[in-house]
Amino acid sequence: MPIAVSTRIPPSVAPLILLLEDEQAIADTLLYVLGSEGFEVRHERLARDARAAVAERLPALAILDVGLPDGSGFDVCRDIRRQSNLPVLFLTARADEFDRVLGLELGADDYVAKPFSPREVCARVRAILRRSAGSAAPGAAPVLPLRLDDGAQRILGPAGPLPLTRLEYRLLAALLRRPERIFSRRELMSMVWDDAPDTSDRTVDAHVKLVRAKLREAGLDGDLIQTHRHMGYSLQR
Ligand code: CA
């Protein structure tokens, strides 16, 4: 049997991230932060180069800008999805630019609106990679002690339904639908308090406190809901 001699450099242990972003300043800050967190980053400015990069070496995750000189990040995502289900994080010019329906159809794992903090992007990248590692190895991820009963608008703990108010239910349900996804207070406000536009950050914080107390009363860990400094909240697995 012939011995295969590879002259290629062995792939590094750092997860490879594809960054598709045409604005150099934004790309530079992300390259710096992701690099300093130990990721290997391949940066491309054009949709067609990103497609070629994916074909050449499949990254662990792709960060895709939506508005590109030669197309849309959505189209790149669609093409990537034809060959793999690698996690995708979108960068959008504004929160309302991101078409949630289209993003969900394409299987986007998350999105961040500009201007963003590079640290936030890093945290989201890590969270997505953790989630995808968990789903790739069923049984490896700890099972949440909570179950969403959407039809009955209730959340079940180990000893039955949690005694939540309508808003507490909506808040916990929002977190529970996407475990480990970090929701900003603004996002939670629009998801939970969509009928009360004068809600403030403090309203969100106060309700998180109430929900944590009810988790504890049900014999669960109140820290199931994690606080992320300057970013928001997530539900821990
Ligand atoms: Ca752009």
PDB file of C-alpha atoms and ligand atoms in Angstrom:
ATOM      1  CA  MET A   1       0.000   0.000   0.000  1.00  0.00           C
ATOM      2  CA  PRO A   2       1.466   3.382  -0.962  1.00  0.00           C
ATOM      3  CA  ILE A   3       2.304   5.725   1.850  1.00  0.00           C
ATOM      4  CA  ALA A   4       0.550   9.045   1.484  1.00  0.00           C
ATOM      5  CA  VAL A   5       2.914  11.879   2.176  1.00  0.00           C
ATOM      6  CA  SER A   6       1.194  15.111   2.974  1.00  0.00           C
ATOM      7  CA  THR A   7       3.068  18.333   2.498  1.00  0.00           C
ATOM      8  CA  ARG A   8       0.225  20.338   3.928  1.00  0.00           C
ATOM      9  CA  ILE A   9       0.575  22.062   7.244  1.00  0.00           C
ATOM     10  CA  PRO A  10      -1.456  20.071   9.747  1.00  0.00           C
ATOM     11  CA  PRO A  11      -4.719  21.807  10.602  1.00  0.00           C
ATOM     12  CA  SER A  12      -4.339  23.797  13.772  1.00  0.00           C
ATOM     13  CA  VAL A  13      -6.400  22.915  16.815  1.00  0.00           C
ATOM     14  CA  ALA A  14      -7.971  26.380  16.879  1.00  0.00           C
ATOM     15  CA  PRO A  15     -11.484  26.369  15.386  1.00  0.00           C
ATOM     16  CA  LEU A  16     -11.530  28.044  11.987  1.00  0.00           C
ATOM     17  CA  ILE A  17     -13.964  30.899  11.564  1.00  0.00           C
ATOM     18  CA  LEU A  18     -14.873  32.396   8.224  1.00  0.00           C
ATOM     19  CA  LEU A  19     -15.435  36.141   8.484  1.00  0.00           C
ATOM     20  CA  LEU A  20     -17.187  37.687   5.490  1.00  0.00           C
ATOM     21  CA  GLU A  21     -17.182  41.466   5.951  1.00  0.00           C
ATOM     22  CA  ASP A  22     -16.435  44.158   3.403  1.00  0.00           C
ATOM     23  CA  GLU A  23     -15.813  46.999   5.863  1.00  0.00           C
ATOM     24  CA  GLN A  24     -12.140  46.810   6.732  1.00  0.00           C
ATOM     25  CA  ALA A  25     -12.421  48.588  10.102  1.00  0.00           C
ATOM     26  CA  ILE A  26     -15.080  46.186  11.326  1.00  0.00           C
ATOM     27  CA  ALA A  27     -13.168  43.199   9.997  1.00  0.00           C
ATOM     28  CA  ASP A  28      -9.986  44.402  11.718  1.00  0.00           C
ATOM     29  CA  THR A  29     -11.574  44.651  15.181  1.00  0.00           C
ATOM     30  CA  LEU A  30     -13.148  41.212  14.795  1.00  0.00           C
ATOM     31  CA  LEU A  31      -9.934  39.693  13.475  1.00  0.00           C
ATOM     32  CA  TYR A  32      -8.108  41.090  16.466  1.00  0.00           C
ATOM     33  CA  VAL A  33     -10.600  39.980  19.118  1.00  0.00           C
ATOM     34  CA  LEU A  34     -11.324  36.533  17.656  1.00  0.00           C
ATOM     35  CA  GLY A  35      -7.605  35.976  17.152  1.00  0.00           C
ATOM     36  CA  SER A  36      -6.796  36.943  20.710  1.00  0.00           C
ATOM     37  CA  GLU A  37      -9.462  34.483  21.912  1.00  0.00           C
ATOM     38  CA  GLY A  38      -7.657  31.678  20.137  1.00  0.00           C
ATOM     39  CA  PHE A  39      -9.698  31.365  16.956  1.00  0.00           C
ATOM     40  CA  GLU A  40      -8.161  31.019  13.533  1.00  0.00           C
ATOM     41  CA  VAL A  41      -9.944  33.473  11.272  1.00  0.00           C
ATOM     42  CA  ARG A  42     -10.101  33.574   7.504  1.00  0.00           C
ATOM     43  CA  HIS A  43     -11.293  36.952   6.307  1.00  0.00           C
ATOM     44  CA  GLU A  44     -12.998  37.537   2.974  1.00  0.00           C
ATOM     45  CA  ARG A  45     -14.556  40.724   1.579  1.00  0.00           C
ATOM     46  CA  LEU A  46     -16.606  39.298  -1.282  1.00  0.00           C
ATOM     47  CA  ALA A  47     -19.403  36.750  -1.396  1.00  0.00           C
ATOM     48  CA  ARG A  48     -17.730  34.782  -4.185  1.00  0.00           C
ATOM     49  CA  ASP A  49     -14.460  34.527  -2.239  1.00  0.00           C
ATOM     50  CA  ALA A  50     -16.341  33.328   0.835  1.00  0.00           C
ATOM     51  CA  ARG A  51     -17.981  30.561  -1.209  1.00  0.00           C
ATOM     52  CA  ALA A  52     -14.555  29.514  -2.480  1.00  0.00           C
ATOM     53  CA  ALA A  53     -13.140  29.579   1.054  1.00  0.00           C
ATOM     54  CA  VAL A  54     -15.885  27.281   2.349  1.00  0.00           C
ATOM     55  CA  ALA A  55     -15.324  24.869  -0.531  1.00  0.00           C
ATOM     56  CA  GLU A  56     -11.597  24.861   0.185  1.00  0.00           C
ATOM     57  CA  ARG A  57     -11.804  24.231   3.900  1.00  0.00           C
ATOM     58  CA  LEU A  58     -15.010  23.987   5.871  1.00  0.00           C
ATOM     59  CA  PRO A  59     -14.884  26.351   8.857  1.00  0.00           C
ATOM     60  CA  ALA A  60     -16.389  25.611  12.286  1.00  0.00           C
ATOM     61  CA  LEU A  61     -18.568  28.696  11.960  1.00  0.00           C
ATOM     62  CA  ALA A  62     -19.247  31.492   9.484  1.00  0.00           C
ATOM     63  CA  ILE A  63     -19.791  35.148  10.372  1.00  0.00           C
ATOM     64  CA  LEU A  64     -21.591  36.729   7.413  1.00  0.00           C
ATOM     65  CA  ASP A  65     -22.207  40.392   6.760  1.00  0.00           C
ATOM     66  CA  VAL A  66     -25.583  40.879   5.066  1.00  0.00           C
ATOM     67  CA  GLY A  67     -24.758  43.755   2.695  1.00  0.00           C
ATOM     68  CA  LEU A  68     -21.803  42.939   0.419  1.00  0.00           C
ATOM     69  CA  PRO A  69     -20.450  44.555  -2.757  1.00  0.00           C
ATOM     70  CA  ASP A  70     -21.246  41.461  -4.842  1.00  0.00           C
ATOM     71  CA  GLY A  71     -24.354  40.124  -3.184  1.00  0.00           C
ATOM     72  CA  SER A  72     -26.013  39.337   0.114  1.00  0.00           C
ATOM     73  CA  GLY A  73     -24.846  37.309   3.097  1.00  0.00           C
ATOM     74  CA  PHE A  74     -28.245  35.589   2.950  1.00  0.00           C
ATOM     75  CA  ASP A  75     -27.381  34.153  -0.478  1.00  0.00           C
ATOM     76  CA  VAL A  76     -23.998  32.964   0.778  1.00  0.00           C
ATOM     77  CA  CYS A  77     -25.746  31.279   3.700  1.00  0.00           C
ATOM     78  CA  ARG A  78     -28.167  29.577   1.319  1.00  0.00           C
ATOM     79  CA  ASP A  79     -25.249  28.219  -0.704  1.00  0.00           C
ATOM     80  CA  ILE A  80     -23.374  27.075   2.401  1.00  0.00           C
ATOM     81  CA  ARG A  81     -26.528  25.320   3.628  1.00  0.00           C
ATOM     82  CA  ARG A  82     -26.646  23.228   0.450  1.00  0.00           C
ATOM     83  CA  GLN A  83     -23.415  21.525   1.427  1.00  0.00           C
ATOM     84  CA  SER A  84     -23.254  21.710   5.213  1.00  0.00           C
ATOM     85  CA  ASN A  85     -25.077  22.829   8.316  1.00  0.00           C
ATOM     86  CA  LEU A  86     -22.196  24.778   9.732  1.00  0.00           C
ATOM     87  CA  PRO A  87     -23.331  27.431  12.233  1.00  0.00           C
ATOM     88  CA  VAL A  88     -23.903  30.926  10.844  1.00  0.00           C
ATOM     89  CA  LEU A  89     -23.911  34.272  12.647  1.00  0.00           C
ATOM     90  CA  PHE A  90     -25.103  37.271  10.655  1.00  0.00           C
ATOM     91  CA  LEU A  91     -23.807  40.818  10.971  1.00  0.00           C
ATOM     92  CA  THR A  92     -26.414  43.373  10.022  1.00  0.00           C
ATOM     93  CA  ALA A  93     -26.281  47.134   9.515  1.00  0.00           C
ATOM     94  CA  ARG A  94     -29.305  47.647  11.722  1.00  0.00           C
ATOM     95  CA  ALA A  95     -31.422  45.372  13.913  1.00  0.00           C
ATOM     96  CA  ASP A  96     -34.388  45.916  11.590  1.00  0.00           C
ATOM     97  CA  GLU A  97     -32.333  45.021   8.504  1.00  0.00           C
ATOM     98  CA  PHE A  98     -32.237  41.450   9.655  1.00  0.00           C
ATOM     99  CA  ASP A  99     -35.194  39.676   8.215  1.00  0.00           C
ATOM    100  CA  ARG A 100     -36.048  37.303  11.044  1.00  0.00           C
ATOM    101  CA  VAL A 101     -38.256  35.095   8.893  1.00  0.00           C
ATOM    102  CA  LEU A 102     -35.653  34.796   6.149  1.00  0.00           C
ATOM    103  CA  GLY A 103     -32.901  34.309   8.730  1.00  0.00           C
ATOM    104  CA  LEU A 104     -34.822  31.483  10.373  1.00  0.00           C
ATOM    105  CA  GLU A 105     -35.625  29.862   7.038  1.00  0.00           C
ATOM    106  CA  LEU A 106     -31.949  29.890   6.185  1.00  0.00           C
ATOM    107  CA  GLY A 107     -31.163  28.385   9.560  1.00  0.00           C
ATOM    108  CA  ALA A 108     -29.216  31.344  10.944  1.00  0.00           C
ATOM    109  CA  ASP A 109     -27.996  30.564  14.431  1.00  0.00           C
ATOM    110  CA  ASP A 110     -27.827  34.162  15.570  1.00  0.00           C
ATOM    111  CA  TYR A 111     -27.309  37.716  14.413  1.00  0.00           C
ATOM    112  CA  VAL A 112     -25.674  40.850  15.750  1.00  0.00           C
ATOM    113  CA  ALA A 113     -26.632  44.377  14.720  1.00  0.00           C
ATOM    114  CA  LYS A 114     -23.996  47.035  14.056  1.00  0.00           C
ATOM    115  CA  PRO A 115     -22.587  48.836  15.906  1.00  0.00           C
ATOM    116  CA  PHE A 116     -21.689  45.911  18.134  1.00  0.00           C
ATOM    117  CA  SER A 117     -19.038  45.234  20.693  1.00  0.00           C
ATOM    118  CA  PRO A 118     -16.456  42.765  19.333  1.00  0.00           C
ATOM    119  CA  ARG A 119     -16.544  41.029  22.719  1.00  0.00           C
ATOM    120  CA  GLU A 120     -20.248  40.428  22.258  1.00  0.00           C
ATOM    121  CA  VAL A 121     -19.605  38.831  18.879  1.00  0.00           C
ATOM    122  CA  CYS A 122     -16.979  36.626  20.530  1.00  0.00           C
ATOM    123  CA  ALA A 123     -19.378  35.577  23.279  1.00  0.00           C
ATOM    124  CA  ARG A 124     -22.030  34.720  20.704  1.00  0.00           C
ATOM    125  CA  VAL A 125     -19.538  32.743  18.622  1.00  0.00           C
ATOM    126  CA  ARG A 126     -18.555  30.736  21.684  1.00  0.00           C
ATOM    127  CA  ALA A 127     -22.195  30.139  22.638  1.00  0.00           C
ATOM    128  CA  ILE A 128     -23.071  28.933  19.117  1.00  0.00           C
ATOM    129  CA  LEU A 129     -20.062  26.610  19.005  1.00  0.00           C
ATOM    130  CA  ARG A 130     -20.997  25.181  22.418  1.00  0.00           C
ATOM    131  CA  ARG A 131     -24.570  24.614  21.241  1.00  0.00           C
ATOM    132  CA  SER A 132     -23.509  22.950  18.019  1.00  0.00           C
ATOM    133  CA  ALA A 133     -21.015  20.749  19.872  1.00  0.00           C
ATOM    134  CA  GLY A 134     -23.867  19.739  22.184  1.00  0.00           C
ATOM    135  CA  SER A 135     -26.231  18.879  19.351  1.00  0.00           C
ATOM    136  CA  ALA A 136     -23.517  16.982  17.486  1.00  0.00           C
ATOM    137  CA  ALA A 137     -23.093  14.675  20.466  1.00  0.00           C
ATOM    138  CA  PRO A 138     -26.572  13.818  21.739  1.00  0.00           C
ATOM    139  CA  GLY A 139     -26.588  12.902  25.383  1.00  0.00           C
ATOM    140  CA  ALA A 140     -23.453  14.920  26.063  1.00  0.00           C
ATOM    141  CA  ALA A 141     -25.335  18.128  26.798  1.00  0.00           C
ATOM    142  CA  PRO A 142     -27.008  18.243  30.191  1.00  0.00           C
ATOM    143  CA  VAL A 143     -30.772  18.136  29.967  1.00  0.00           C
ATOM    144  CA  LEU A 144     -32.615  21.239  31.086  1.00  0.00           C
ATOM    145  CA  PRO A 145     -34.840  20.728  34.120  1.00  0.00           C
ATOM    146  CA  LEU A 146     -37.524  22.857  32.426  1.00  0.00           C
ATOM    147  CA  ARG A 147     -40.021  22.002  29.739  1.00  0.00           C
ATOM    148  CA  LEU A 148     -42.039  24.447  27.713  1.00  0.00           C
ATOM    149  CA  ASP A 149     -45.722  23.619  27.334  1.00  0.00           C
ATOM    150  CA  ASP A 150     -46.552  26.235  24.725  1.00  0.00           C
ATOM    151  CA  GLY A 151     -50.141  25.126  24.168  1.00  0.00           C
ATOM    152  CA  ALA A 152     -51.044  25.559  27.823  1.00  0.00           C
ATOM    153  CA  GLN A 153     -48.774  28.629  28.172  1.00  0.00           C
ATOM    154  CA  ARG A 154     -46.903  27.126  31.063  1.00  0.00           C
ATOM    155  CA  ILE A 155     -43.440  25.912  31.974  1.00  0.00           C
ATOM    156  CA  LEU A 156     -42.982  22.637  33.771  1.00  0.00           C
ATOM    157  CA  GLY A 157     -40.331  22.139  36.432  1.00  0.00           C
ATOM    158  CA  PRO A 158     -39.422  18.842  38.144  1.00  0.00           C
ATOM    159  CA  ALA A 159     -42.488  19.124  40.402  1.00  0.00           C
ATOM    160  CA  GLY A 160     -44.993  20.436  37.871  1.00  0.00           C
ATOM    161  CA  PRO A 161     -45.931  23.810  36.401  1.00  0.00           C
ATOM    162  CA  LEU A 162     -44.119  26.873  37.745  1.00  0.00           C
ATOM    163  CA  PRO A 163     -46.486  29.503  39.194  1.00  0.00           C
ATOM    164  CA  LEU A 164     -45.512  32.243  36.719  1.00  0.00           C
ATOM    165  CA  THR A 165     -47.398  35.388  35.829  1.00  0.00           C
ATOM    166  CA  ARG A 166     -48.094  36.051  32.147  1.00  0.00           C
ATOM    167  CA  LEU A 167     -45.006  38.252  31.740  1.00  0.00           C
ATOM    168  CA  GLU A 168     -42.769  35.912  33.738  1.00  0.00           C
ATOM    169  CA  TYR A 169     -43.927  33.053  31.529  1.00  0.00           C
ATOM    170  CA  ARG A 170     -43.178  35.005  28.348  1.00  0.00           C
ATOM    171  CA  LEU A 171     -39.738  35.976  29.644  1.00  0.00           C
ATOM    172  CA  LEU A 172     -38.714  32.466  30.677  1.00  0.00           C
ATOM    173  CA  ALA A 173     -40.252  30.941  27.545  1.00  0.00           C
ATOM    174  CA  ALA A 174     -38.221  33.321  25.348  1.00  0.00           C
ATOM    175  CA  LEU A 175     -35.000  32.203  27.053  1.00  0.00           C
ATOM    176  CA  LEU A 176     -36.022  28.540  27.094  1.00  0.00           C
ATOM    177  CA  ARG A 177     -36.696  28.419  23.344  1.00  0.00           C
ATOM    178  CA  ARG A 178     -33.041  29.233  22.643  1.00  0.00           C
ATOM    179  CA  PRO A 179     -30.914  27.896  25.532  1.00  0.00           C
ATOM    180  CA  GLU A 180     -27.494  29.589  25.814  1.00  0.00           C
ATOM    181  CA  ARG A 181     -28.444  32.295  23.354  1.00  0.00           C
ATOM    182  CA  ILE A 182     -27.752  35.684  24.954  1.00  0.00           C
ATOM    183  CA  PHE A 183     -30.712  38.041  24.677  1.00  0.00           C
ATOM    184  CA  SER A 184     -30.164  41.743  25.183  1.00  0.00           C
ATOM    185  CA  ARG A 185     -32.606  43.575  27.443  1.00  0.00           C
ATOM    186  CA  ARG A 186     -33.896  45.376  24.364  1.00  0.00           C
ATOM    187  CA  GLU A 187     -34.631  42.092  22.613  1.00  0.00           C
ATOM    188  CA  LEU A 188     -36.400  40.740  25.679  1.00  0.00           C
ATOM    189  CA  MET A 189     -38.415  43.934  25.953  1.00  0.00           C
ATOM    190  CA  SER A 190     -39.662  43.594  22.398  1.00  0.00           C
ATOM    191  CA  MET A 191     -40.382  39.882  22.797  1.00  0.00           C
ATOM    192  CA  VAL A 192     -42.050  39.988  26.177  1.00  0.00           C
ATOM    193  CA  TRP A 193     -43.428  43.499  26.537  1.00  0.00           C
ATOM    194  CA  ASP A 194     -44.417  44.139  22.927  1.00  0.00           C
ATOM    195  CA  ASP A 195     -47.672  45.717  24.108  1.00  0.00           C
ATOM    196  CA  ALA A 196     -45.929  48.087  26.574  1.00  0.00           C
ATOM    197  CA  PRO A 197     -43.458  50.299  24.672  1.00  0.00           C
ATOM    198  CA  ASP A 198     -42.427  52.287  27.762  1.00  0.00           C
ATOM    199  CA  THR A 199     -40.682  49.305  29.366  1.00  0.00           C
ATOM    200  CA  SER A 200     -37.185  49.994  30.700  1.00  0.00           C
ATOM    201  CA  ASP A 201     -34.081  47.900  31.343  1.00  0.00           C
ATOM    202  CA  ARG A 202     -35.032  47.874  34.983  1.00  0.00           C
ATOM    203  CA  THR A 203     -38.384  46.232  34.234  1.00  0.00           C
ATOM    204  CA  VAL A 204     -36.505  43.369  32.568  1.00  0.00           C
ATOM    205  CA  ASP A 205     -34.056  43.062  35.481  1.00  0.00           C
ATOM    206  CA  ALA A 206     -36.896  43.096  38.024  1.00  0.00           C
ATOM    207  CA  HIS A 207     -38.744  40.315  36.202  1.00  0.00           C
ATOM    208  CA  VAL A 208     -35.598  38.199  35.873  1.00  0.00           C
ATOM    209  CA  LYS A 209     -35.236  38.513  39.639  1.00  0.00           C
ATOM    210  CA  LEU A 210     -38.833  37.351  40.142  1.00  0.00           C
ATOM    211  CA  VAL A 211     -38.393  34.388  37.794  1.00  0.00           C
ATOM    212  CA  ARG A 212     -35.154  33.381  39.528  1.00  0.00           C
ATOM    213  CA  ALA A 213     -36.989  33.414  42.871  1.00  0.00           C
ATOM    214  CA  LYS A 214     -39.689  31.143  41.439  1.00  0.00           C
ATOM    215  CA  LEU A 215     -37.056  28.770  40.042  1.00  0.00           C
ATOM    216  CA  ARG A 216     -35.551  28.539  43.534  1.00  0.00           C
ATOM    217  CA  GLU A 217     -38.969  27.950  45.095  1.00  0.00           C
ATOM    218  CA  ALA A 218     -39.397  25.066  42.646  1.00  0.00           C
ATOM    219  CA  GLY A 219     -36.134  23.564  43.898  1.00  0.00           C
ATOM    220  CA  LEU A 220     -34.092  24.690  40.896  1.00  0.00           C
ATOM    221  CA  ASP A 221     -30.985  26.837  40.600  1.00  0.00           C
ATOM    222  CA  GLY A 222     -31.840  30.517  40.175  1.00  0.00           C
ATOM    223  CA  ASP A 223     -28.608  30.870  38.201  1.00  0.00           C
ATOM    224  CA  LEU A 224     -30.163  28.832  35.415  1.00  0.00           C
ATOM    225  CA  ILE A 225     -30.746  32.357  34.145  1.00  0.00           C
ATOM    226  CA  GLN A 226     -27.294  33.810  33.620  1.00  0.00           C
ATOM    227  CA  THR A 227     -26.472  37.510  33.638  1.00  0.00           C
ATOM    228  CA  HIS A 228     -23.990  38.596  30.971  1.00  0.00           C
ATOM    229  CA  ARG A 229     -22.454  41.914  31.879  1.00  0.00           C
ATOM    230  CA  HIS A 230     -23.379  44.701  29.428  1.00  0.00           C
ATOM    231  CA  MET A 231     -25.056  42.116  27.215  1.00  0.00           C
ATOM    232  CA  GLY A 232     -28.150  40.592  28.720  1.00  0.00           C
ATOM    233  CA  TYR A 233     -29.412  37.223  29.838  1.00  0.00           C
ATOM    234  CA  SER A 234     -29.329  33.617  28.728  1.00  0.00           C
ATOM    235  CA  LEU A 235     -30.654  30.322  29.964  1.00  0.00           C
ATOM    236  CA  GLN A 236     -27.882  27.955  30.996  1.00  0.00           C
ATOM    237  CA  ARG A 237     -28.034  24.307  30.074  1.00  0.00           C
TER     238      ARG A 237
HETATM  239 CA    CA B   1     -21.308  45.502   4.398  1.00  0.00          CA
END
